[in-house]
Every structure is written in structure tokens, then in C-alpha cells.
Coordinates of C-alpha atoms in Angstrom, one line a residue:
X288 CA -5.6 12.2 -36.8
X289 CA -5.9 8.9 -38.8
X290 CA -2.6 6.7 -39.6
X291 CA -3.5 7.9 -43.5
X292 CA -3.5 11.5 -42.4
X293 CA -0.3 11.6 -40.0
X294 CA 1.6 9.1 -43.1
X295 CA 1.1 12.2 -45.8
X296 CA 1.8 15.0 -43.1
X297 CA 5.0 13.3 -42.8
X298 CA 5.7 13.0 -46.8
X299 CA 5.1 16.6 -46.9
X300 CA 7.5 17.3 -44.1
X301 CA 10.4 15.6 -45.6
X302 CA 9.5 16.8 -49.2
X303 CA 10.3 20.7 -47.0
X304 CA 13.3 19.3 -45.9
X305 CA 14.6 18.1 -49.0
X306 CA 14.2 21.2 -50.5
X307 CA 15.3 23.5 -48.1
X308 CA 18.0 21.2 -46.5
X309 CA 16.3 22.7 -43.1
X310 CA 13.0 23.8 -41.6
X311 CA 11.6 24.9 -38.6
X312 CA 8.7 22.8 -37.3
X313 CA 7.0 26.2 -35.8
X314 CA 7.6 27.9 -39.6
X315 CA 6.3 25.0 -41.4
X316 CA 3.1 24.6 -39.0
X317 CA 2.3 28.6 -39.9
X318 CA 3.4 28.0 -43.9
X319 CA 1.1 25.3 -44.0
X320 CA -1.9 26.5 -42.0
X321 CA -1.6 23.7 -39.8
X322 CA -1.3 22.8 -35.7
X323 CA 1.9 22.8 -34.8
X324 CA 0.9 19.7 -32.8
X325 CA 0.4 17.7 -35.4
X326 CA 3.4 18.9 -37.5
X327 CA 5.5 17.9 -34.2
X328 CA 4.0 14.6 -34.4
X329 CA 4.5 13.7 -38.2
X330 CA 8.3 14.7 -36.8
X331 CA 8.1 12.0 -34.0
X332 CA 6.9 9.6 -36.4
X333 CA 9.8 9.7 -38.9
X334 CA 12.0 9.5 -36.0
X335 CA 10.6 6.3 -35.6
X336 CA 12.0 5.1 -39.0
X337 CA 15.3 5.4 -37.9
X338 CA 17.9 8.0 -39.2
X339 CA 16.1 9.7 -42.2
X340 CA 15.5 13.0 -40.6
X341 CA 17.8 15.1 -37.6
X342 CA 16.0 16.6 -35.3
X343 CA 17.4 19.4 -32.8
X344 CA 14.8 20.6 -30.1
X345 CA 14.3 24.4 -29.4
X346 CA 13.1 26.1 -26.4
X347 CA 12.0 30.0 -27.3
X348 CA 9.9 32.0 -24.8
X349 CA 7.4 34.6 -25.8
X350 CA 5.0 37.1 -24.7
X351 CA 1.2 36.3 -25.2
X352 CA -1.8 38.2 -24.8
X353 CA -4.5 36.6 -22.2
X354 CA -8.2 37.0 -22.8
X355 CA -8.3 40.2 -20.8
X356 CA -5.4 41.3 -23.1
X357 CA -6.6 40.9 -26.5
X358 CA -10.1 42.5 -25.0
X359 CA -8.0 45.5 -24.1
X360 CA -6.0 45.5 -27.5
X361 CA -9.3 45.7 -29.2
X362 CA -11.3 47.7 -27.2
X363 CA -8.8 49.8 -24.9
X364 CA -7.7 49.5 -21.8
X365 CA -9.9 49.7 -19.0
X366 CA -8.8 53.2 -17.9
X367 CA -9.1 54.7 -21.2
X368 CA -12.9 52.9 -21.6
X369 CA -13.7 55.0 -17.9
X370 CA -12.3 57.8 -19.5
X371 CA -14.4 57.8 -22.7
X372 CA -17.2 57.1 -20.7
X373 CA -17.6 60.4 -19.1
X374 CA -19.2 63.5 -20.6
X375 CA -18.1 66.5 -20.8
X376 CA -20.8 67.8 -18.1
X377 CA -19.1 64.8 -15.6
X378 CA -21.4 61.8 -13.9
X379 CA -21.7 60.4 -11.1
X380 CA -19.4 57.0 -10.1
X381 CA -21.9 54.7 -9.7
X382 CA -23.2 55.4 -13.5
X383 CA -19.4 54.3 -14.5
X384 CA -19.5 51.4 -12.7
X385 CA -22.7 50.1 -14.0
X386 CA -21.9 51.1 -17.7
X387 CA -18.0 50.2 -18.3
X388 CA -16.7 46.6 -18.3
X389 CA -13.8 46.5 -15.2
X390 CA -14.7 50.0 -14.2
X391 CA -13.0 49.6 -11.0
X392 CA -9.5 49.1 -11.9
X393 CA -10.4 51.1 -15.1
X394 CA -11.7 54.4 -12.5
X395 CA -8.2 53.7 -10.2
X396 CA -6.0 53.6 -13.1
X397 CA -7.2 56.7 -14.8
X398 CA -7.4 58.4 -11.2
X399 CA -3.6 57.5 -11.0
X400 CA -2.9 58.8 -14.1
X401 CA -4.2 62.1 -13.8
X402 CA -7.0 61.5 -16.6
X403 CA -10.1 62.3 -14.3
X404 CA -10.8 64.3 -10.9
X405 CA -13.7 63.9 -8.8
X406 CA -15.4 66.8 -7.4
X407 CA -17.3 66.2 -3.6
X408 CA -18.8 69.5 -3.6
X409 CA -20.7 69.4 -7.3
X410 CA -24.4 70.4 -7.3
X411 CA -26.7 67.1 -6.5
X412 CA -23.8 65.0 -5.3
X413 CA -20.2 64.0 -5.7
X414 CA -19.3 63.6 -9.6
X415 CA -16.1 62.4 -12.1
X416 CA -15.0 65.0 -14.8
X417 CA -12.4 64.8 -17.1
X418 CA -9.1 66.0 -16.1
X419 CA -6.9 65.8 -19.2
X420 CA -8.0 67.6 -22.7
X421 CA -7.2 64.4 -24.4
X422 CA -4.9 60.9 -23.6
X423 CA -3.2 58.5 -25.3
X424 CA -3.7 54.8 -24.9
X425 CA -0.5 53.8 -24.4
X426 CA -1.1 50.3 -23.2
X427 CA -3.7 49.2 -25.6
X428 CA -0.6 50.0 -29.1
X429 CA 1.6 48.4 -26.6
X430 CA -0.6 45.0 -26.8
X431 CA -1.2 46.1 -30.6
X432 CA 2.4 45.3 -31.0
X433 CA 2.6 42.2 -29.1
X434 CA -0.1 40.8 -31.2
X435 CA 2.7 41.6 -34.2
X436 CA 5.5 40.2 -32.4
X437 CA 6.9 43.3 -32.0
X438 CA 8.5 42.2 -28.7
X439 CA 11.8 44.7 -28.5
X440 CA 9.7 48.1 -28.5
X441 CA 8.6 47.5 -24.9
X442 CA 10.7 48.4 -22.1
X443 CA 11.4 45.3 -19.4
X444 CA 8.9 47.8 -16.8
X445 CA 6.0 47.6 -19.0
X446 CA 5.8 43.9 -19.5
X447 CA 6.5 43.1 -16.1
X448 CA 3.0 45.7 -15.2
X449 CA 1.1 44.2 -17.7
X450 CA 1.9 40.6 -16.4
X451 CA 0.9 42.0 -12.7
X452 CA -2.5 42.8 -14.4
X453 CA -2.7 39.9 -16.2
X454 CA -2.9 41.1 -19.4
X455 CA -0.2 39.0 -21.1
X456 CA 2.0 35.8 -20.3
X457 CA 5.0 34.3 -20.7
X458 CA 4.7 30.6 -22.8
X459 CA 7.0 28.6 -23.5
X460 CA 7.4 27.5 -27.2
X461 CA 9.2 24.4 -28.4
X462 CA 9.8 23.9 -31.8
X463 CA 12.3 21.8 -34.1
X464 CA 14.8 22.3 -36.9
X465 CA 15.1 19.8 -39.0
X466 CA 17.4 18.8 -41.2
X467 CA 18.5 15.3 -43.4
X468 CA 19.6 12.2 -41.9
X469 CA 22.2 9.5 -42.9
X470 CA 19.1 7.5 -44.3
X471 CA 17.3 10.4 -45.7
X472 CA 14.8 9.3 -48.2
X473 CA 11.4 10.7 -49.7
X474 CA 9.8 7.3 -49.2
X475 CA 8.6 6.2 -45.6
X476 CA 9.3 2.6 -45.4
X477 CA 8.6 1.3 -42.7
X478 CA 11.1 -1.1 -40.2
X479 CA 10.7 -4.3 -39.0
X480 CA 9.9 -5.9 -35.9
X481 CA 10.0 -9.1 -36.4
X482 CA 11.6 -11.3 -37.6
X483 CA 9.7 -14.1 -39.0
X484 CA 10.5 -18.2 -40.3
X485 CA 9.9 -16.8 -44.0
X486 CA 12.8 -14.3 -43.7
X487 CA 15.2 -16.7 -43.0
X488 CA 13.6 -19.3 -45.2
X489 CA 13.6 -17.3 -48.0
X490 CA 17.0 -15.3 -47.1
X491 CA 14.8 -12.0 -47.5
X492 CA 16.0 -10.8 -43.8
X493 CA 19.1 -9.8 -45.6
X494 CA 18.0 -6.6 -47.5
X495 CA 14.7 -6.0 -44.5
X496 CA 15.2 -3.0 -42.6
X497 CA 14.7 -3.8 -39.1
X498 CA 13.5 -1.3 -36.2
X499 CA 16.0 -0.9 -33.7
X500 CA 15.7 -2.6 -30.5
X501 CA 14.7 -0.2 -27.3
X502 CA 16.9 -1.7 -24.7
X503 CA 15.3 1.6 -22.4
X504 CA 11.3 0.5 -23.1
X505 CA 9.8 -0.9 -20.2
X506 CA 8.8 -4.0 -20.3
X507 CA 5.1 -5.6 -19.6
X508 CA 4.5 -4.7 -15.6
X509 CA 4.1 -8.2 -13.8
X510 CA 1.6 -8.9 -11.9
X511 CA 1.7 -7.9 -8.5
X512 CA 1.8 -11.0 -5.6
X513 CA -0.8 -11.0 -2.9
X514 CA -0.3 -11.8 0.7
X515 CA -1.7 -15.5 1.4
X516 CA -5.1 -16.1 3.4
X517 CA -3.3 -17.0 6.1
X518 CA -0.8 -14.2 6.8
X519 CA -3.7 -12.2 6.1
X520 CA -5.8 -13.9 9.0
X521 CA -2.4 -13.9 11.6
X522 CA -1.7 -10.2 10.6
X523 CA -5.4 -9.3 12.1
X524 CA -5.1 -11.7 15.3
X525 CA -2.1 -9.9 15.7
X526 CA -3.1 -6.7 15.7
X527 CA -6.3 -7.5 18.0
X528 CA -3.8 -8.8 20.7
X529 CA -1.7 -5.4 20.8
X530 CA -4.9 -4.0 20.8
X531 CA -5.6 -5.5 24.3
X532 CA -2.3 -5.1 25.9
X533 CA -0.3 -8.2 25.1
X534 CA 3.1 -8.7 24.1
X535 CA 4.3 -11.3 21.6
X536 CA 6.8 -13.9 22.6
X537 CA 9.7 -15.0 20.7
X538 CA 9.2 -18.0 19.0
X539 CA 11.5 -18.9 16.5
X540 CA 12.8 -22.2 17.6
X541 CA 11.4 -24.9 15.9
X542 CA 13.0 -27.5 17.9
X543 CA 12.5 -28.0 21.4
X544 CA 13.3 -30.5 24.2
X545 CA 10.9 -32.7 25.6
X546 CA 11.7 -31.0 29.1
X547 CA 10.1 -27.8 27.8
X548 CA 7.2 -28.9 25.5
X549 CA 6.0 -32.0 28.0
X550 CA 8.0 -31.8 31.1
X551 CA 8.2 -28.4 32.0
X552 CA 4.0 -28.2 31.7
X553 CA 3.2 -31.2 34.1
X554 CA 2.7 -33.6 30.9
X555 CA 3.7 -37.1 32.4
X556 CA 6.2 -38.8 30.3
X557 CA 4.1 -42.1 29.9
X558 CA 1.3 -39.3 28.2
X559 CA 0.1 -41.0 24.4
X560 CA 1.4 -37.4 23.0
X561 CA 5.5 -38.4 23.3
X562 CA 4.4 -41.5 20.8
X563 CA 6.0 -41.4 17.7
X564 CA 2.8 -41.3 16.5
X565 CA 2.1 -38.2 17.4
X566 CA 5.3 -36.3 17.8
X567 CA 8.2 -35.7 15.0
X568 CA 11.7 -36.7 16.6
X569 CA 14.7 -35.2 16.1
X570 CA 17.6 -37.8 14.8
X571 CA 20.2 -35.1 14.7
X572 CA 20.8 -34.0 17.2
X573 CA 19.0 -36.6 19.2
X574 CA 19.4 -34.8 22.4
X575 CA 19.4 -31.6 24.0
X576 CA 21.6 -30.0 26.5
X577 CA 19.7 -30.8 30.0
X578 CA 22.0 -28.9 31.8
X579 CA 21.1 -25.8 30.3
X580 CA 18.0 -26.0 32.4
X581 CA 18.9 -25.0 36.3
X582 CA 19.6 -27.8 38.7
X583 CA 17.1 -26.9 41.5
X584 CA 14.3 -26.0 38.7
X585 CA 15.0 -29.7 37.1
X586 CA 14.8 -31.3 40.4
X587 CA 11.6 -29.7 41.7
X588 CA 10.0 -30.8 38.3
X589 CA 11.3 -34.3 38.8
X590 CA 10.1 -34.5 42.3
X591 CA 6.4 -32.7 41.1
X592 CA 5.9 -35.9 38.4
X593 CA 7.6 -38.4 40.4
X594 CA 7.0 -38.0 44.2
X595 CA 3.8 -34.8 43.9
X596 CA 4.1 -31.8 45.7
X597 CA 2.5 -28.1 45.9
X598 CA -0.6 -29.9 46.8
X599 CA -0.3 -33.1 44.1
X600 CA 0.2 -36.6 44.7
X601 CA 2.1 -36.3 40.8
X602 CA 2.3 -39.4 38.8
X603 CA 4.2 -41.6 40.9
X604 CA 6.2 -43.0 38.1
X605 CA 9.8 -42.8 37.9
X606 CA 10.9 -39.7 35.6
X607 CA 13.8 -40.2 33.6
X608 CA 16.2 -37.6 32.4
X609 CA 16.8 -39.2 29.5
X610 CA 13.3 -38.8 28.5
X611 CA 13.3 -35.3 29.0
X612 CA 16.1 -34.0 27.0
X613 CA 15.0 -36.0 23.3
X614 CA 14.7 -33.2 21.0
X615 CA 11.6 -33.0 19.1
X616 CA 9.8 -30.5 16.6
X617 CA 7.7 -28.9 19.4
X618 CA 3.9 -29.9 19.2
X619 CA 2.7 -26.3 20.7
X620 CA 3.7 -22.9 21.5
X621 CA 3.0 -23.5 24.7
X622 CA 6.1 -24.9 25.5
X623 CA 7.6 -21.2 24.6
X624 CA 5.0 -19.8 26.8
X625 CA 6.6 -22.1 29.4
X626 CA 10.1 -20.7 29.1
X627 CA 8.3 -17.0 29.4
X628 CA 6.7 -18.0 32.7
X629 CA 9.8 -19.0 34.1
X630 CA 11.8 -16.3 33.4
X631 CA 8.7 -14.2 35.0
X632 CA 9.5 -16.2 37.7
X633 CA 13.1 -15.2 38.3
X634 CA 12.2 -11.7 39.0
X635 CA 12.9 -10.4 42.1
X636 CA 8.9 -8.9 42.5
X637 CA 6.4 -10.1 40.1
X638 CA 4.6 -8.1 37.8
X639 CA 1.9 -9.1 36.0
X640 CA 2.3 -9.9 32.2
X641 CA 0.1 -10.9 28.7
X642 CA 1.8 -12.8 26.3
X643 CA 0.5 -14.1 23.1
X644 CA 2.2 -16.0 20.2
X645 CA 1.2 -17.2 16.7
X646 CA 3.5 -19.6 15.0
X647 CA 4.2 -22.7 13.4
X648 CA 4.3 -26.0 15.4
X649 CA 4.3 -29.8 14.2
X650 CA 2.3 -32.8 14.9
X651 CA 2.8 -36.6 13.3
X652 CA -0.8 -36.4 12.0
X653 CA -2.5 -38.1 9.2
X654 CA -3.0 -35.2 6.9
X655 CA -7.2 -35.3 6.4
X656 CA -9.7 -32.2 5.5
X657 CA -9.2 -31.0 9.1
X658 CA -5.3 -32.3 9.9
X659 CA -2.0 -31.0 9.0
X660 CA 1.1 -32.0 9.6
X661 CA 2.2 -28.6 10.4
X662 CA -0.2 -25.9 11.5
X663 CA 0.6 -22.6 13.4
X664 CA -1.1 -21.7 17.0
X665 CA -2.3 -19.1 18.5
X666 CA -2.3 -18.7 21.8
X667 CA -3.0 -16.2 24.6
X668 CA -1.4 -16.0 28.2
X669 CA -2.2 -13.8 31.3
X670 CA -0.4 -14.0 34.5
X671 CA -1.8 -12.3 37.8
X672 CA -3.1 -12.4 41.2
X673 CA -6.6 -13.9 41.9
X674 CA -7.7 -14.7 38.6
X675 CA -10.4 -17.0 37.8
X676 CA -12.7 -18.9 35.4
X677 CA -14.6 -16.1 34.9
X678 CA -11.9 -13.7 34.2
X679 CA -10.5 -16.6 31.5
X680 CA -14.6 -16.6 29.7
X681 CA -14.5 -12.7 29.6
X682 CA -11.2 -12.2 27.8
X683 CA -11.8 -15.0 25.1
X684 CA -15.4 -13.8 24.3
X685 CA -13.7 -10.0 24.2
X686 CA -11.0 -11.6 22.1
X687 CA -13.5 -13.3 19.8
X688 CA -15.5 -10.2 19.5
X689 CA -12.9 -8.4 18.3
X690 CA -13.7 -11.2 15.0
X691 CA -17.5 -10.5 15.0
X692 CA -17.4 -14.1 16.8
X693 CA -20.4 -13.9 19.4
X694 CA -22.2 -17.1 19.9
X695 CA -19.7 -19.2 22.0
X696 CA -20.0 -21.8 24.0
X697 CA -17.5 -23.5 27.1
X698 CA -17.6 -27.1 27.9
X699 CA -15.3 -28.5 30.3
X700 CA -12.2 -30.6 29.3
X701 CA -9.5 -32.5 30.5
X702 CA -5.4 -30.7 29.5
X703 CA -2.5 -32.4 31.4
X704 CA -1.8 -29.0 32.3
X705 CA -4.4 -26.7 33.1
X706 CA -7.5 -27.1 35.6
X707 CA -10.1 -26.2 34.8
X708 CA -9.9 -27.2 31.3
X709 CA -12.6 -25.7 29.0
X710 CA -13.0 -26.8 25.0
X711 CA -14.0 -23.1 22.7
X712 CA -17.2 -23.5 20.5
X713 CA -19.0 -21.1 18.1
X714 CA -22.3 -21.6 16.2
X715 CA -21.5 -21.4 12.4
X716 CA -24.1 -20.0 10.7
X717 CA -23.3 -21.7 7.5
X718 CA -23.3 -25.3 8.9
X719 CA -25.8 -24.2 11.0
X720 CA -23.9 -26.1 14.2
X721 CA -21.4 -25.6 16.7
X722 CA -18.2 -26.1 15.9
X723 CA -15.1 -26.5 17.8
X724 CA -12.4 -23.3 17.6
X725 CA -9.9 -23.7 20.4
X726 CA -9.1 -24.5 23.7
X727 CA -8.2 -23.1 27.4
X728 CA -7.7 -23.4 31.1
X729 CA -5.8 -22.3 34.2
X730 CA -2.4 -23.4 34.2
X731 CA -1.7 -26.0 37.0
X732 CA -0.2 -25.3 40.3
X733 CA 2.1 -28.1 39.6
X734 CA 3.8 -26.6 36.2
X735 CA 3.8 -22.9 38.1
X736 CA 5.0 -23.0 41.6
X737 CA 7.7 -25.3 40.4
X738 CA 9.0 -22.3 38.1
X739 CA 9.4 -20.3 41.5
X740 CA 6.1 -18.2 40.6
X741 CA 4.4 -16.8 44.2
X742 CA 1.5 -18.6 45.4
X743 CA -1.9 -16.8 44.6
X744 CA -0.7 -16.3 41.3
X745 CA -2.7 -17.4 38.8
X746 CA -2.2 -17.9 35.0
X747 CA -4.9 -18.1 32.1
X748 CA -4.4 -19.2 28.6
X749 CA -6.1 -20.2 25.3
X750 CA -5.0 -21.3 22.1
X751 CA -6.8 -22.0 18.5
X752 CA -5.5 -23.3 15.0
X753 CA -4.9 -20.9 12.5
X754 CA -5.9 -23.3 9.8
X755 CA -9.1 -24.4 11.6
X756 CA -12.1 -24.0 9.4
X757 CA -13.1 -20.6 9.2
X758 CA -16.0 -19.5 11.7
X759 CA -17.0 -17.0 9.2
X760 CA -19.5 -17.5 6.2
X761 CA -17.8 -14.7 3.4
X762 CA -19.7 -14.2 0.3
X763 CA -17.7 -13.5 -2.9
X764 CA -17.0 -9.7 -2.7
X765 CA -15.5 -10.5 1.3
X766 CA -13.0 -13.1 -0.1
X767 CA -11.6 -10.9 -3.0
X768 CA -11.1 -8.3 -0.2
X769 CA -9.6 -10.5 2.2
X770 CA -7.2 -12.6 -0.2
X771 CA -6.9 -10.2 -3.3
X772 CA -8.7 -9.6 -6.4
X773 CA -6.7 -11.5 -9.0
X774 CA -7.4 -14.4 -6.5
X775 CA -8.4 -18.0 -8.3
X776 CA -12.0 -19.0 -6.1
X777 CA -11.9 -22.6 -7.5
X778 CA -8.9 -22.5 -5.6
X779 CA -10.4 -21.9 -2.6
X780 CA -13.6 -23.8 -2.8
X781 CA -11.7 -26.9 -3.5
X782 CA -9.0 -26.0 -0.2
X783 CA -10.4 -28.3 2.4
X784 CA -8.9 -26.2 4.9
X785 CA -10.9 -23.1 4.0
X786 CA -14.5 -24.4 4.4
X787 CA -16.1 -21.5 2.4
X788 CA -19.7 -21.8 0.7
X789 CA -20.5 -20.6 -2.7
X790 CA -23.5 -18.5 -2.9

């Protein structure tokens, strides 16, 4: 219905009003040979205007017929068609099944009824005569009358059968009465909504009728936020690591003392990493408790650097306590994996354990395309009997995997605190070269079996960047589904971090 056609709808419905001082929307749609529908929506529209029309809402239920019903109201109901149907000589059941419409409920009903009799024993087969001289069709003048809206002259047992068969329903009907409002007016003017510089200019606000503000409408929807790249990426090296049986280690301490992120790991205390060049010191506090760390534990670490043992000649440089408790904003994670292993330790028979880990840690870096000053690791730790080299390759190529990451290469390293040492590669297939991606090794006999860990006991690790440049080449569908749709792709071609190729 066009804005034209709904505007005159609405004149003619307050044009009723003001002449009968009150209509019924369902009365007026029938007076006027139109759909209620739209007569309910003219209503809504002067509502709109403000107070020029009342309008009370009215909930009546009535009895229609369904297709089925008005078929029988016109044609009979289906026991009285089966009925009709037969001749006086009888026939046989099958020709009333093929030649009335609903012939089975029809033949039942009139059965029930008393209106027709078979008879088994009937020369050349079983046939249906009429039982009754004549019959009355009660239920097709009962529909009659509920066509008429003659309602009150069935009984409460009638309706409720013909509902069971389906031949009528029960609709609800809402209608409206109408009446004036306390701004009743034959003309449709219509409000306000805004109000504009030439108003007040021209002082013509004063005598505009405004619309009246909706303090219930909702507002615009905003747009949802998306989940950065990155806690996208973690969330799925997450989930891989529960996959394999590891359990994540606490890591929500930022700061740690030198003792646990250098000491603690067999890291000398003359290494180039405790430069304030490389590390972020903590000015307050400037030191750590020591003495939270066990006596005998401290000592044995201070005689491992100092003096060697467990195998090691150590450093041979004095080790200074002072040294070890500076406070710092730990370089790696691995220092948490430290305090893990020593608590391992302290049980009274050792089981083995994977640990994992992915969160923030700080380096004094130059920030460049590939350097942050703040970066978050990853890293992997299993602790066992007899493990090996080999057992340290399988894992990280079934971790990788587990990231379509197949083509990977090891290439021995030096780590103060693992040896072996061995540097992760992976061919990118956009760069079309290898590329570095992490790094592992077996921890050092001189940062475990000072912890109080048996001997035969072995511990593996790895560790990777989750900001390193990604090994993956997405095209433009895989970004939208990895970041989010709304996501701006200059954005991310221009993130040095990200590395991703436009195709």
C-alpha cells in the first residue's frame, strides 16, 4: 500500500470517528469492503501523530470453518455423501470408496450412526444398503450456521467433535475501538523530527508540532569487536597443546629475579644477555627477596657456576648474590618453566610432566620489522626418563603438523642452557626460503640436578615467537576468516609483523 493510499485510508478513518464518536476497526474493515489489515494499519499510523485518535485493543475468539469445513457445508458431510451414494439395490464398498470424496471416515461415520448396514451373505459378495428411510444432515446446517455467525446454537460437544475432525478452528481476532483524542483533528499534519537552524532563526519552532521522543527505540546496533590476530593464533597453539597432553603453567608474573630467569638455568652472570642493553631493569624495587629461594638450592647453584659439579667444570668466576637477586622484566618464559621443574623436583617420587606456556615477556630491543620490545613465547617442556634428541625432533614436527607446518629443518645451536641446542626452520613457500621459527634443546645437567631432579632424567623444550612472521601464505578469504570480516587488509599488509602477500 503506497504512502498516498495508507494517508486517505487514514482521513477516512477519522472522518468515521468524527461522526460516530466510536468505531470498531473489524466493523469499519467489513463497512468499507476493505482488509482489516490495512484498516489496522491506517490506525497505527495516526497513532504516530500523537494524541488525535484513542485506541483500545480487543482480543475476541471465534469459530471458523477450515477448508474441509466449508467443503462439507456446501456439499455435506462426508457420511451423508456415502449415504447418498448408495442405491436402493445396495453396492459393494469398494465402488464407495472409489466414487465419494473421504469415503472412509464418510463409510465409519454413517456405520456409527446407524445410516447403512452391510450384508456378508448378499448374492455375488459382501454389499452396503441403506439402513435408515431417510437422515438429516445435522453437521452440514450446523457449519451453515457458523458461516452466519450463529455461534450460540451449537452445544459446547458439537464444536469440540467438529474441531477433532478438523472441520473448524478457533482464531483469534483482534480488533480496535476507536475513539477521539485530546488532539483530534480531521487534518493529518504531520510532527516533527527535527529541529533545524531555520526554526530557531526564524522563531517558527514555536507553533511546530514536534514528534515525541522514543526514549524505548533502540538505538543503531554497534558494531561488534573482533578478537585480534594474535589471540586468535595463541587460542589455536593453545588448544594443540591440550590436545597432546600438556598442561599450562602459570605465568602471570611479569617480573622476575635474575636468580630465576639467568641463574637458576646455568646462564653465567658475565653472559651479554644481563646487559642493560638487552634486559629491562627494575628500579623499584631494585631487588628481590633471595631468601625466598632455599638455602641448600641457592648454594648448589652457586657452587654449579662457580666451582662445576654434576659433571661441569662451571664458569669458574665468582657468583655474586647480589647479582642474582636484581629484579628484571623477565626475558623468557623459561625462567617460569624453571620454577615448575623445581617444584617437580621436590616430590617425593617423580612423575613425568608436559608443561607449556604462552605469554608475554620483555627484551631491550631496537623495535625493527622483525623486533619488539615486548613479544609473548611459546614454549613447550617434557620431563622424563631416557629421552633423547630424537624424542625432542618428533614432538616439534608433531607439534608443527598440528599447523599444516611440514617442511622443517634442525641445525645445531649454542643455548647456555640446553645441550644439544638445535635452531627450528621451515620452508616458506611464499619467500620461497627457509626461515627461522623457534628454538630447542635438552636442558643441561647443570640447571636440573641442581633442582634435586634424579639422574637419568631428562628434559626437552622448545620455544617460538608469537609475533614471528607468519609461516603460512593466506590468501584473502583465509585472513577474513582468521581475523574477522569487517577486518581493514591495508592494515595488515602494511603490519611488518604480519608478512602476508597480496594476491
Amino acid at each position: 500500500m503506497s504512502d498516498n493510499m495508507a494517508e486517505t485510508l487514514a482521513e477516512v478513518v477519522l472522518q468515521h470517528v468524527d461522526k460516530k464518536g466510536h468505531i470498531n476497526s473489524l466493523e469499519l474493515a467489513i463497512e468499507l469492503k476493505e482488509d482489516h489489515q490495512k484498516i489496522v494499519g491506517a490506525i497505527k499510523s495516526l497513532q504516530s501523530f500523537g494524541e488525535l485518535i484513542k485506541a483500545e485493543q480487543i482480543v475476541n475468539k471465534r469459530w471458523e470453518l477450515t477448508d474441509e469445513g466449508r467443503d462439507v457445508a456446501t456439499n455435506g458431510s462426508h457420511e451423508a455423501r456415502v449415504y447418498y451414494a448408495i442405491p436402493d439395490a445396495g453396492t459393494s464398498q469398494a465402488q464407495i470408496m472409489k466414487t465419494v470424496p473421504n469415503a472412509k471416515i464418510g463409510f465409519s461415520k454413517a456405520m456409527q450412526a446407524g445410516w447403512i448396514v452391510m450384508d456378508k451373505k448378499a448374492e455375488g459378495g459382501p454389499k452396503v444398503n441403506k439402513k435408515a428411510d431417510k437422515i438429516e444432515d445435522v453437521i452440514q446446517k450446523n457449519l451453515v450456521k457458523l458461516q452466519q455467525d450463529q455461534t450460540d446454537s451449537l452445544t459446547d460437544e458439537q464444536k469440540a467433535e467438529y474441531k477433532k475432525r478438523k472441520l473448524i478452528t478457533e482464531v483469534k481476532i483482534t480488533s480496535y475501538e476507536i475513539t477521539k483524542g485530546d488532539n483530534f483533528s480531521l487534518t493529518i499534519e504531520k510532527p516533527e523530527v527535527d529541529l533545524t537552524p531555520e526554526m530557531l532563526q526564524s522563531g517558527s519552532w514555536k507553533t511546530k508540532n514536534f514528534k515525541e521522543y522514543n526514549f524505548d527505540a533502540l538505538g543503531i546496533p554497534p558494531n561488534g569487536g573482533h578478537l585480534h590476530p594474535l589471540l586468535k593464533v595463541r587460542a589455536a597453539y593453545r588448544q594443540i597443546f591440550l590436545e597432546m597432553g600438556f598442561t599450562e603453567m602459570p605465568t602471570n608474573n611479569f617480573v622476575e629475579s635474575c636468580f630465576w630467569n639467568f641463574d637458576a638455568l646455568f646462564q653465567p652472570q658475565q653472559h651479554p644477555a644481563r646487559d642493560a642493553h638487552d634486559t629491562f631493569f627494575v628500579s623499584e624495587p631494585q631487588v628481590s627477596d633471595i631468601k625466598r629461594v632455599p638455602p641448600d638450592y641457592l648454594q648448589r647453584v652457586k657452587r654449579v657456576h662457580a666451582e662445576g659439579g654434576y659433571g661441569s667444570q662451571g664458569y669458574k668466576v665468582e657468583w655474586k648474590t647480589e647479582e642474582a637477586e636484581k629484579n628484571i622484566l623477565r626475558t623468557h618464559t623459561t625462567a617460569v618453566s624453571a620454577r615448575m621443574l623445581y617444584k617437580l623436583a621436590q616430590q617425593e617420587t617423580f612423575t613425568p610432566v608436559k608443561y607449556f606456556s604462552i605469554d608475554r615477556v620483555f627484551r631491550n630491543e631496537t623495535t625493527d620489522a622483525t623486533h619488539l620490545a615486548e613479544f609473548h613465547q611459546i614454549e613447550g617442556v617434557v620431563a622424563d626418563y631416557g629421552l633423547t634428541l630424537g624424542n625432542l625432533m618428533g614432538i616439534i614436527e608433531e607439534f608443527f603438523k598440528k599447523l599444516n607446518i611440514t617442511k622443517l629443518r634442525f641445525k645445531p645451536t649454542y643455548n647456555p642452557y640446553t645441550e644439544p641446542s638445535m635452531e627450528l626452520f621451515s620452508y616458506h613457500e611464499g619467500l620461497k626460503k627457509w626461515v627461522e621459527i623457534g628454538n630447542s634443546g635438552i636442558f643441561r645437567p647443570e640447571m636440573l640436578l641442581p633442582m634435586g631432579l634424579p639422574e637419568g632424567v631428562s628434559v626437552i623444550a622448545w620455544g617460538l615467537s608469537l609475533e614471528r612472521p607468519t609461516m603460512i601464505k593466506y590468501k584473502i578469504d583465509d585472513i577474513r576468516t582468521l581475523i574477522g570480516p569487517k577486518v581493514d587488509l591495508q592494515m595488515v599488509y602494511d603490519n611488518p609483523i604480519c608478512r602476508v602477500e597480496k594476491h
